[in-house]
Each structure stands twice: as structure tokens, then as C-alpha cells.
mmCIF file of C-alpha atoms in Angstrom:
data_model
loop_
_atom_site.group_PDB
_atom_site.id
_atom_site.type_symbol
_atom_site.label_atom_id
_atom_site.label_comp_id
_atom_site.label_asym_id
_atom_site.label_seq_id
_atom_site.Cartn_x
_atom_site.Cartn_y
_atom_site.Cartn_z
ATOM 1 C CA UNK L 720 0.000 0.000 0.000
ATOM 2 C CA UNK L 721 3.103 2.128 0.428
ATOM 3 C CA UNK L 722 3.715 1.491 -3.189
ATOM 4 C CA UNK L 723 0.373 2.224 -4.191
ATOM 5 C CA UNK L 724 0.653 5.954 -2.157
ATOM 6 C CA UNK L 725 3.808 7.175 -3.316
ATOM 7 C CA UNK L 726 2.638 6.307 -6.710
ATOM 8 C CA UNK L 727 -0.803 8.221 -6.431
ATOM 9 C CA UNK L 728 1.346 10.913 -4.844
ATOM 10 C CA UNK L 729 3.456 11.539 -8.075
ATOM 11 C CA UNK L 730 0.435 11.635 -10.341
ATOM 12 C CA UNK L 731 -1.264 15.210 -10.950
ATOM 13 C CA UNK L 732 -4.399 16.444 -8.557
ATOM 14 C CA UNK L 733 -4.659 16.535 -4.892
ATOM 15 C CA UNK L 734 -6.065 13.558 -2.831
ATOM 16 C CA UNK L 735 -8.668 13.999 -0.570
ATOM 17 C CA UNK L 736 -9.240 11.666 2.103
ATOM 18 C CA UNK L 737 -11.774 11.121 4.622
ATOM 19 C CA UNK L 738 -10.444 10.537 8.178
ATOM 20 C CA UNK L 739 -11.959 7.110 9.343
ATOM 21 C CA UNK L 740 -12.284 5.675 12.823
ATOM 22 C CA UNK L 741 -13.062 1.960 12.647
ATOM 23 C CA UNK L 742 -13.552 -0.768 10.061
ATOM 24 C CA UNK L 743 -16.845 0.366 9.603
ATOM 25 C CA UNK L 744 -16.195 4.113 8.429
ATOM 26 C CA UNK L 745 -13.264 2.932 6.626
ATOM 27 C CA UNK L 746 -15.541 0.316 4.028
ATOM 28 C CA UNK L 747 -17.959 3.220 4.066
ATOM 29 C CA UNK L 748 -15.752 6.000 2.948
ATOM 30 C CA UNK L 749 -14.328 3.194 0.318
ATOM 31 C CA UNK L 750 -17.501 2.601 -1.118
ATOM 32 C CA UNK L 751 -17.699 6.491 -1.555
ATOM 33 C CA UNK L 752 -14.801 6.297 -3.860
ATOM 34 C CA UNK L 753 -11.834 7.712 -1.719
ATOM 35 C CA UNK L 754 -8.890 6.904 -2.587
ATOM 36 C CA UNK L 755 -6.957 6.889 0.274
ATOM 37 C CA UNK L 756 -8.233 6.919 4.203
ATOM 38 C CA UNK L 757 -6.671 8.547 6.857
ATOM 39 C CA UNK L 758 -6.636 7.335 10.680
ATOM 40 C CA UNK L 759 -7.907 10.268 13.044
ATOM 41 C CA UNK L 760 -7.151 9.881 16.573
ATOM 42 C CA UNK L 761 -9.806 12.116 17.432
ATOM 43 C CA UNK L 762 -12.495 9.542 16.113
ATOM 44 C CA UNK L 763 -10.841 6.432 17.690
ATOM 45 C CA UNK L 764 -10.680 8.172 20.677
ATOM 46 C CA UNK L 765 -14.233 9.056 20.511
ATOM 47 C CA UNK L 766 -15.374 6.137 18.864
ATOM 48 C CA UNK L 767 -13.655 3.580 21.185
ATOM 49 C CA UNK L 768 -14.269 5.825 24.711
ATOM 50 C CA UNK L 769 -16.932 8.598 24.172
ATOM 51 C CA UNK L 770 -13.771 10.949 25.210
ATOM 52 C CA UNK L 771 -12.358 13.765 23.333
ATOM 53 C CA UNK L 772 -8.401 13.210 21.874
ATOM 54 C CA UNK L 773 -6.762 14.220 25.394
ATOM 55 C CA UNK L 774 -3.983 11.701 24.931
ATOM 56 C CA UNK L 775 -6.470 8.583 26.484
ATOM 57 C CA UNK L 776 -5.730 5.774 24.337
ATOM 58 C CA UNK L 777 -2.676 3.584 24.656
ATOM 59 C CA UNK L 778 -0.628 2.635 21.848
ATOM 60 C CA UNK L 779 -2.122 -0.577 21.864
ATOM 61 C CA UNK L 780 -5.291 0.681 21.385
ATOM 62 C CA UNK L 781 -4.640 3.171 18.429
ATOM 63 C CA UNK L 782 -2.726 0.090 16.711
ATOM 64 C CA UNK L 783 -5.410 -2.104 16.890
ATOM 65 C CA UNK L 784 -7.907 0.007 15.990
ATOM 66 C CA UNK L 785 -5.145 0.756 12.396
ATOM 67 C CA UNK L 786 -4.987 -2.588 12.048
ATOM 68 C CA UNK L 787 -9.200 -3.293 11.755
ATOM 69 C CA UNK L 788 -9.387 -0.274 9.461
ATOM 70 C CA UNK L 789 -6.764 -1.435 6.926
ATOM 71 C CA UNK L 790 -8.009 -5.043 6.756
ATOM 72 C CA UNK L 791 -11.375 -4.071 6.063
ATOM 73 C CA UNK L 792 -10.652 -1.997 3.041
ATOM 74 C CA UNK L 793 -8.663 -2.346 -0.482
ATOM 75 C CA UNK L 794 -6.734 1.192 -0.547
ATOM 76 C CA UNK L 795 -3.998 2.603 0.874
ATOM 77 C CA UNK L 796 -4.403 4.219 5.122
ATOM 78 C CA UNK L 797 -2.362 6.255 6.717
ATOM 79 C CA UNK L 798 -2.043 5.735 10.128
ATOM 80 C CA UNK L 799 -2.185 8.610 13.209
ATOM 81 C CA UNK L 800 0.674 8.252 15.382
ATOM 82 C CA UNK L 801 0.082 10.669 17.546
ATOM 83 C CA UNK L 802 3.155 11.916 19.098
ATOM 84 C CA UNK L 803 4.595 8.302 18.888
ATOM 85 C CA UNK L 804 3.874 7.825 22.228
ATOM 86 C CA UNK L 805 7.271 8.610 23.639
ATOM 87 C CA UNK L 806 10.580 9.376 22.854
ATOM 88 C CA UNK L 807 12.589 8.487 20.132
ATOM 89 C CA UNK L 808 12.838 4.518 21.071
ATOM 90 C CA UNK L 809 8.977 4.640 21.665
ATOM 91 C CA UNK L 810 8.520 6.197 18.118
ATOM 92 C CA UNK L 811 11.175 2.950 16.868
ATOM 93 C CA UNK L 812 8.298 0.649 17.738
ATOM 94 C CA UNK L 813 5.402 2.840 16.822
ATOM 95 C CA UNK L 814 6.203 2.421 13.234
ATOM 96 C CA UNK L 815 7.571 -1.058 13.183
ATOM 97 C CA UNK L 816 4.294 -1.915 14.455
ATOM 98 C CA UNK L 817 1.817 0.355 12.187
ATOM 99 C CA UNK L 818 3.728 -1.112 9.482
ATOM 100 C CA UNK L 819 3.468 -4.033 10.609
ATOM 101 C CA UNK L 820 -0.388 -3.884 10.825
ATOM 102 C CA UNK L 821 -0.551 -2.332 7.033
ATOM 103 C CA UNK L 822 -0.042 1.409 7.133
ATOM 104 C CA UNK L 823 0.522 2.759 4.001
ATOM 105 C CA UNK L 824 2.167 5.722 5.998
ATOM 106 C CA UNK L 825 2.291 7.377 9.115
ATOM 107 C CA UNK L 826 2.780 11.327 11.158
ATOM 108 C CA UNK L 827 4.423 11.746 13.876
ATOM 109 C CA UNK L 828 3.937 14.920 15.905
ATOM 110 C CA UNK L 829 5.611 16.895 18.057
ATOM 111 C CA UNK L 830 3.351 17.431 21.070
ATOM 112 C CA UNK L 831 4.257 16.181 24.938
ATOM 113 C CA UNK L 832 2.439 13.786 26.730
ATOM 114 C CA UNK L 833 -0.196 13.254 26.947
ATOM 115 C CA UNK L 834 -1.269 15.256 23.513
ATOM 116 C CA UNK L 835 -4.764 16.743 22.499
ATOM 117 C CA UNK L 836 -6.536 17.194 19.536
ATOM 118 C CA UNK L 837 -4.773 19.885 17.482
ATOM 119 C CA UNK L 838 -7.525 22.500 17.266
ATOM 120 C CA UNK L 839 -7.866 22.253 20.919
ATOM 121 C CA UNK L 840 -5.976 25.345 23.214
ATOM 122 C CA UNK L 841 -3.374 24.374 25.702
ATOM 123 C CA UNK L 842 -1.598 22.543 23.290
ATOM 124 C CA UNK L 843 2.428 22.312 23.952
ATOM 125 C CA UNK L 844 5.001 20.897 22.110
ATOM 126 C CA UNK L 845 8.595 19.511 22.543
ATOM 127 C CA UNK L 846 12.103 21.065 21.424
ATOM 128 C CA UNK L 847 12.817 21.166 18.409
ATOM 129 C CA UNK L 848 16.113 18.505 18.396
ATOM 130 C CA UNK L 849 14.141 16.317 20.296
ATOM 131 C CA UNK L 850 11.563 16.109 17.694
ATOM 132 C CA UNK L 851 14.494 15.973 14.760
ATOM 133 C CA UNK L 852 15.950 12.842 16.459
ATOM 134 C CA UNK L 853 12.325 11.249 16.882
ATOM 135 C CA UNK L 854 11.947 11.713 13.421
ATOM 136 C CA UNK L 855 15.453 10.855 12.415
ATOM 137 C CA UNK L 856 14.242 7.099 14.445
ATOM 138 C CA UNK L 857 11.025 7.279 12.529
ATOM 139 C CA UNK L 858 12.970 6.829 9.035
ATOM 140 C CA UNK L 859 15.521 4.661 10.478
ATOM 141 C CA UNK L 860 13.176 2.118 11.532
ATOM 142 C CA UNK L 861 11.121 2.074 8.328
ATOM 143 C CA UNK L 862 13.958 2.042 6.252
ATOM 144 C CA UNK L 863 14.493 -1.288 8.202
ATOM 145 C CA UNK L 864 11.098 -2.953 7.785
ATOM 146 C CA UNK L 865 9.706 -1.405 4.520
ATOM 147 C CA UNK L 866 11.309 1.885 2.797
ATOM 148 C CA UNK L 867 8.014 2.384 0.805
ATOM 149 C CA UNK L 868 6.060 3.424 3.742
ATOM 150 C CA UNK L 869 5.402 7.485 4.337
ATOM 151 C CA UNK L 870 6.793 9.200 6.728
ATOM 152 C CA UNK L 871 5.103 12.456 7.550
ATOM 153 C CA UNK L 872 6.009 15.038 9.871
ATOM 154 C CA UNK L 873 2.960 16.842 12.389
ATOM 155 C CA UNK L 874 4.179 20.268 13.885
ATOM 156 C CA UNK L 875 1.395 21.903 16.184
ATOM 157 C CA UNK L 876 3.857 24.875 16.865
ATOM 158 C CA UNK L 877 1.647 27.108 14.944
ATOM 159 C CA UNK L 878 -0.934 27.616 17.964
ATOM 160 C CA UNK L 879 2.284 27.225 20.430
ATOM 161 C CA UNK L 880 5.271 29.338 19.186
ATOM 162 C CA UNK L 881 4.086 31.053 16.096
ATOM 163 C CA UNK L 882 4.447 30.198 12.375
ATOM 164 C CA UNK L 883 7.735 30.991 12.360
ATOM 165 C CA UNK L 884 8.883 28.056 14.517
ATOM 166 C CA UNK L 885 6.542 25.717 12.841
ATOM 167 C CA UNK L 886 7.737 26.510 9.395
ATOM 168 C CA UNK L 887 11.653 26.288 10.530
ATOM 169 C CA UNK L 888 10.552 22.886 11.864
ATOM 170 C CA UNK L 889 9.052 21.805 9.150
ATOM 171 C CA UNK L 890 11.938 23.024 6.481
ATOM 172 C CA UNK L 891 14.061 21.585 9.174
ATOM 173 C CA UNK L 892 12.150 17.805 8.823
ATOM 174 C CA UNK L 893 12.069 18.106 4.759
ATOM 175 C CA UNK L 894 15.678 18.450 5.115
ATOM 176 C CA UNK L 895 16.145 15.549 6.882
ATOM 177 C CA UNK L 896 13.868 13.708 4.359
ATOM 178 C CA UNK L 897 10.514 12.985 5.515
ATOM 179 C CA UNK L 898 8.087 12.490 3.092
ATOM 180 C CA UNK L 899 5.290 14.535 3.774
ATOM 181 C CA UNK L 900 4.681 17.536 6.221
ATOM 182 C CA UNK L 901 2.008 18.554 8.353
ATOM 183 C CA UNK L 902 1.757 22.090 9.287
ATOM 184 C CA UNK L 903 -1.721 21.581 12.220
ATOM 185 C CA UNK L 904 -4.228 24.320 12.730
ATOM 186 C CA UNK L 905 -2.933 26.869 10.054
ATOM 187 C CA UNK L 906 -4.871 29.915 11.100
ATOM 188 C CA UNK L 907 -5.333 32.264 7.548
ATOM 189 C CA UNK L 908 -5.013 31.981 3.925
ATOM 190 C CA UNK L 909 -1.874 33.733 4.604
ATOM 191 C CA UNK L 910 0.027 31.049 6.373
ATOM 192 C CA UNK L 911 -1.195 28.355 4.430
ATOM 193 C CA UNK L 912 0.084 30.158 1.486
ATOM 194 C CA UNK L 913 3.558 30.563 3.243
ATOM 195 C CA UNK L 914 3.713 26.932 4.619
ATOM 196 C CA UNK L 915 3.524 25.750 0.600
ATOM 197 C CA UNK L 916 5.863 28.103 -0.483
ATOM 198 C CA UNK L 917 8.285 27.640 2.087
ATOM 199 C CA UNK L 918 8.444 23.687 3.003
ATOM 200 C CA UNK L 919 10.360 21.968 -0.051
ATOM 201 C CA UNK L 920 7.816 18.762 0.461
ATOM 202 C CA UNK L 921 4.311 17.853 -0.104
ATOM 203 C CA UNK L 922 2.067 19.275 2.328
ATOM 204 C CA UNK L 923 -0.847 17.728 4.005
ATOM 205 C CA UNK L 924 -3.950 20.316 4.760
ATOM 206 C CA UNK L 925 -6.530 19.648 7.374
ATOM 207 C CA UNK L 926 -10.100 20.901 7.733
ATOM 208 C CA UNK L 927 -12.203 20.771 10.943
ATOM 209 C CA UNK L 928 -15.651 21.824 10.737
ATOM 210 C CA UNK L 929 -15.639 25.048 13.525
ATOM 211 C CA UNK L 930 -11.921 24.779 13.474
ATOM 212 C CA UNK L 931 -8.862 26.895 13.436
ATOM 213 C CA UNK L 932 -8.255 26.476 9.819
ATOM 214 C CA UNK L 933 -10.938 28.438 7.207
ATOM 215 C CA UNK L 934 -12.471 25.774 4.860
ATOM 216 C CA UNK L 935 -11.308 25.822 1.443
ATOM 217 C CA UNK L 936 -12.356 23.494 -1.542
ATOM 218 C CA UNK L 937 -9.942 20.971 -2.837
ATOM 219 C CA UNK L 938 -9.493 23.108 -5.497
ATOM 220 C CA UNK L 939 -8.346 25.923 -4.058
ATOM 221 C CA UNK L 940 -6.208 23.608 -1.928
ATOM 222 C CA UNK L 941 -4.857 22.328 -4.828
ATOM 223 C CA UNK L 942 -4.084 26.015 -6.561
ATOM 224 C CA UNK L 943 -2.285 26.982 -3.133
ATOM 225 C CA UNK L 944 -0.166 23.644 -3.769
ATOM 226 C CA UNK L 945 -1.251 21.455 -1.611
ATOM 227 C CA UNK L 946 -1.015 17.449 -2.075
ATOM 228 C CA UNK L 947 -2.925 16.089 0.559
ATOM 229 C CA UNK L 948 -6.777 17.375 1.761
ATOM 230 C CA UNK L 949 -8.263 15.724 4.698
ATOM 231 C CA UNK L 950 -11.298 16.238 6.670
ATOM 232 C CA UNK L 951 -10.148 14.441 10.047
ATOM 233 C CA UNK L 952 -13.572 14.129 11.869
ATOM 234 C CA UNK L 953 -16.685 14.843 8.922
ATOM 235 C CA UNK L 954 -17.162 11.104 8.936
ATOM 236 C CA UNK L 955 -17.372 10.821 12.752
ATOM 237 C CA UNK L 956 -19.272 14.336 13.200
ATOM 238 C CA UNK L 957 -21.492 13.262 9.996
ATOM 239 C CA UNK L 958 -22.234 9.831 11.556
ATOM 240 C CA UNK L 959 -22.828 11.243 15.180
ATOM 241 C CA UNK L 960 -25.371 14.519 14.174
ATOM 242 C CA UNK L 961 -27.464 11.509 11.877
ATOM 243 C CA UNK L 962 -28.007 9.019 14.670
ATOM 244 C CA UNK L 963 -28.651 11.431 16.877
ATOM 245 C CA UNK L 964 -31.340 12.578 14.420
ATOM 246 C CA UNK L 965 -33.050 9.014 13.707
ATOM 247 C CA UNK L 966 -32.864 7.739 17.251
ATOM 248 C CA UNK L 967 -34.077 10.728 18.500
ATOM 249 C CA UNK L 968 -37.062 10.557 16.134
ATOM 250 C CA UNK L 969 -37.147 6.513 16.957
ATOM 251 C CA UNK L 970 -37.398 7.533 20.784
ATOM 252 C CA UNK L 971 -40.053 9.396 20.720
ATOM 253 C CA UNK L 972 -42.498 8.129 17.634
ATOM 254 C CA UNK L 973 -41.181 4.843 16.832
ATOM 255 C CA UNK L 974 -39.756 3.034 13.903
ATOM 256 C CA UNK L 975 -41.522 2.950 11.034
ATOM 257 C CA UNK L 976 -41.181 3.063 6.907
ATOM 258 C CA UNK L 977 -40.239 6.747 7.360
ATOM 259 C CA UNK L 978 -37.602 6.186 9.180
ATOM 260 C CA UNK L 979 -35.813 3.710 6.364
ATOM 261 C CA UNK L 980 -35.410 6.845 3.766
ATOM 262 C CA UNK L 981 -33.199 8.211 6.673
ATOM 263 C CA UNK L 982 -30.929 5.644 6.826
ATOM 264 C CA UNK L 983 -30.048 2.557 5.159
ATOM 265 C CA UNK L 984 -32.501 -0.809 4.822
ATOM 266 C CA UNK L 985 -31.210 -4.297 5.970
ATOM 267 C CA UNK L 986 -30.082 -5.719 2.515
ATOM 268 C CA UNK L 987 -28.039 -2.420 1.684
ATOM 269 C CA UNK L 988 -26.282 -2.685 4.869
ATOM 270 C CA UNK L 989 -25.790 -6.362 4.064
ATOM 271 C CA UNK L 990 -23.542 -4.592 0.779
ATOM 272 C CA UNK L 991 -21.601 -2.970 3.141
ATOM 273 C CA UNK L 992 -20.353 -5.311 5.256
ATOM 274 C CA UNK L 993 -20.191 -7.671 2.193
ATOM 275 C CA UNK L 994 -22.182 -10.658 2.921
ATOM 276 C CA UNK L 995 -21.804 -11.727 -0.668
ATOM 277 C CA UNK L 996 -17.694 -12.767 0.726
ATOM 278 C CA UNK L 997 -19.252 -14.739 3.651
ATOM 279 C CA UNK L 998 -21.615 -16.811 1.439
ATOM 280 C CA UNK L 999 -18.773 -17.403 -1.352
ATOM 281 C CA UNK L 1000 -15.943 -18.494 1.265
ATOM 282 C CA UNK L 1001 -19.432 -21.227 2.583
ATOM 283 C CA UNK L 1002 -19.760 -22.247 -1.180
ATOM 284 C CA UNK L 1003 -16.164 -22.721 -1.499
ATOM 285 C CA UNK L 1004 -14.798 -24.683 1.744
ATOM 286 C CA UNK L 1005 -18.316 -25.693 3.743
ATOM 287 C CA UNK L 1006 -19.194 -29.264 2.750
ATOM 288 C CA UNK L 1007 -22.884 -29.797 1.412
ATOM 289 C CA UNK L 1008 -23.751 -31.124 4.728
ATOM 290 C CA UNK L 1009 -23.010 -28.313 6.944
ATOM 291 C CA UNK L 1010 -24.280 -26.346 3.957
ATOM 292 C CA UNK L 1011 -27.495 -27.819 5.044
ATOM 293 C CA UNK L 1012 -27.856 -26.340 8.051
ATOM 294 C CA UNK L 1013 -29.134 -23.024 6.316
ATOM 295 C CA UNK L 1014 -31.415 -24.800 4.343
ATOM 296 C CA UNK L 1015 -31.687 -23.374 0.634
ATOM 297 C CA UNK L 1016 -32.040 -19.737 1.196
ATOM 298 C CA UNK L 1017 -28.729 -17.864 2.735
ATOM 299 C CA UNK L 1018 -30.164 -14.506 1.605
ATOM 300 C CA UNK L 1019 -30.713 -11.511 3.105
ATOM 301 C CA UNK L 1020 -34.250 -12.573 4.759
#
């Protein structure tokens, strides 16, 4: 999947990816037609505690969670590290292990511990050498397991020190040779416009709905010369407002046929998840007698 990244990232246009929180959004957003997925911390955090990204979830967690995502689609994810979870030696392991579970790439950030979401205030981040050498452990460890794997650089300094320290960071990191940079809560048109003139490597743009960041269209992303678009949390903010909606509705007159136009019915959903796999790997491997069991109809109903 590495492969298949770098080599979407040398064609012409910008990708736009959704950020996705488990399996679930991730074959959802692929049946959309994204092309690429990106992990969001703030929607596994969510997602797998109710809790906002404070720095709550273990490594462990935030691997696992990678791992799910990546195995239940067909294109390329790249993976949230966070702020690899430690120091250099932690971030060593950190991508030896989200390579390990399929990451097509990964960012590493430069917040302490425990980090928070990075259009949050309060934020703080480490020295600058410190984060060089984390990075500097980040390459050196996937040049040892798989050299086609992105490695993309976070700096929150904007909101912490000013643009200036974020871009000398991040011409800093494209010196050293990271593949990708990540310049968080960019607060005008102006510094956006700086950050791609300045930083010799692609850049990634986020957008947060109510963020620090004004919305732009992948166009104009694109004209400003950005590579990468993402919209971290409009799956998990899309997904929350709409169940809130139905169930809400279901609480308090029912379900009914109404409701079904809202949402999706129980053989689309079957699409989704791809029942049609499930009942090929039976016809394949099951003998006829435990075929049986089901009787003649494994549909839907």
C-alpha cells in the first residue's frame, strides 16, 4: 500500500481523504470512492471511549484500531501516530508496528504527553532537536522494515510558538527527508500560502468543521499547492449529528417506513459489510452437509 501511495502521490491532482475511525467508516468511505483513508485519533478516541483526543488511548489501542481499518478496506491508510507515544525509542516501535499492521504511511507529531486534539488550546510541544531525532528514528526504523512506507512530519507549533517556529521545523524535517509535512491548525489563507511556499515537500492540509483552519475546496487547496486534503472528523461528526437525528425521532415516535429513507434498509447494509464474501468463502470450503444447516435460502431474509 506504500507502493500504491507514493505512486498516487506523483500523479497530478490533490487527494482527498476522509479521516476514518473503525472498520466500519473505513468500508464506508471506500464505497464512496476515496482513494486513500486517513486514521484520526480524534475519532478512535471518541469512537472507542466517548472521550475527546486528550492523549487517552494507549498505543495498543490506536494500533489495533489501524490494524481493523486497513483489513477491512482495499486502498492505501495512513495511520495517526500521535506523538509516537514517547521518545525516540517509543517512536522505533510505533512504526515497526503500524507497518506491521498495514499502514501505508504514518505522522508523527511533536506534542508532549499526553497530547490533544490539534484545534484544541493548551496545546504544547517539545524542542525542536528532540523532535528531529524522533523523526530521524522514525525513518531509520522504516527504512528497516519497509522503505516504501510514508513518513510524515505533524508540527502543532503554529498555535504554540508562532508560524515561524513551525515553518523552521518543518523546512528543518524536509531536510532531513521525511516524506510529507504537516503544518496543524494553520490559522489564515496567509500562512497556508507561506507553509507551501516555504516547506520543499508535499504538504498535508486539514479541515475541521468550527476549526482553526478556514475551509477551502480541494481546489483551491490544490491552486495553493497542496497534495494532501483531509477532513479528520466529517465522517465521525457526519455519523454522530445523523443518529442522533433518527434515534431521536425513533425515541419518541417509533420506527416505522419513514424512518428507512433516513438511513439505510437491511439488505443495503448487508452490501456494506459484504455478505456476498461470507456466502462465497461457505460455497467454497463448507461441505454440502453443513451447507445444510441453512437450508436453501442464505439470503438476506
Amino acid at each position: 500500500m506504500g507502493k500504491r501511495l507514493r505512486e498516487r502521490l506523483e500523479r497530478p491532482g490533490i487527494i482527498v481523504a476522509p479521516g476514518v475511525f473503525d472498520a466500519l467508516s473505513a468500508r464506508i468511505c471506500e464505497i464512496a470512492g476515496f482513494e486513500v483513508l486517513q486514521h484520526t485519533g480524534y475519532g478512535t478516541a471518541a469512537s472507542l471511549l466517548a472521550k475527546p483526543d486528550v492523549g487517552l488511548l494507549s498505543f495498543g489501542e490506536m494500533r489495533d484500531q489501524l490494524y481493523r481499518m486497513v483489513h477491512a478496506v482495499d486502498i492505501p491508510v495512513i495511520g495517526d501516530g500521535d506523538n509516537g507515544f514517547g521518545n525516540a525509542v517509543n517512536v522505533d516501535r510505533t512504526v515497526r508496528e503500524y507497518i506491521w499492521a498495514g499502514a501505508a504511511g504514518l505522522f508523527v507529531e511533536d506534542q508532549v504527553i499526553p497530547k490533544r486534539c490539534g484545534h484544541m488550546s493548551g496545546k504544547a510541544v517539545i524542542l525542536e532537536d528532540e523532535m528531529m531525532g524522533k523523526l530521524r528514528a522514525a525513518m531509520s526504523a522504516r527504512d528497516q522494515e519497509d522503505r516504501s512506507t510514508l513518513i510524515v512530519y505533524r508540527t502543532d507549533a503554529v498555535a504554540v510558538n508562532g508560524l515561524e517556529d513551525a515553518l523552521s521545523r518543518a523546512k528543518r524535517a524536509a531536510d532531513l527527508g521525511v516524506d510529507m509535512v504537516f503544518v496543524e491548525a494553520l490559522e489564515s489563507l496567509d500562512q497556508m500560502e507561506r507553509a507551501v511556499e516555504e516547506v520543499p515537500v508535499p504538504l498535508m492540509l486539514n479541515l475541521v468543521e468550527g476549526g482553526r483552519t478556514p475551509l477551502v475546496s480541494p481546489s483551491m487547496a490544490e491552486q495553493m499547492g497542496f497534495k494532501y486534503l483531509m477532513y479528520p472528523v466529517t465522517p465521525l461528526f457526519a455519523g454522530a449529528k445523523a443518529m442522533l437525528d433518527v434515534m431521536s425521532d425513533v425515541r419518541k415516535n417509533g420506527l416505522s417506513d419513514s424512518k428507512v429513507s433516513l438511513s439505510m434498509d437491511f439488505a443495503e447494509f448487508a452490501d456494506v459489510v459484504r455478505l456476498d464474501r461470507i456466502r462465497e468463502i461457505e460455497d467454497d470450503f463448507l461441505p454440502e452437509e453443513s451447507l445444510n444447516r441453512y437450508g436453501d435460502n442464505r439470503g438476506i431474509l
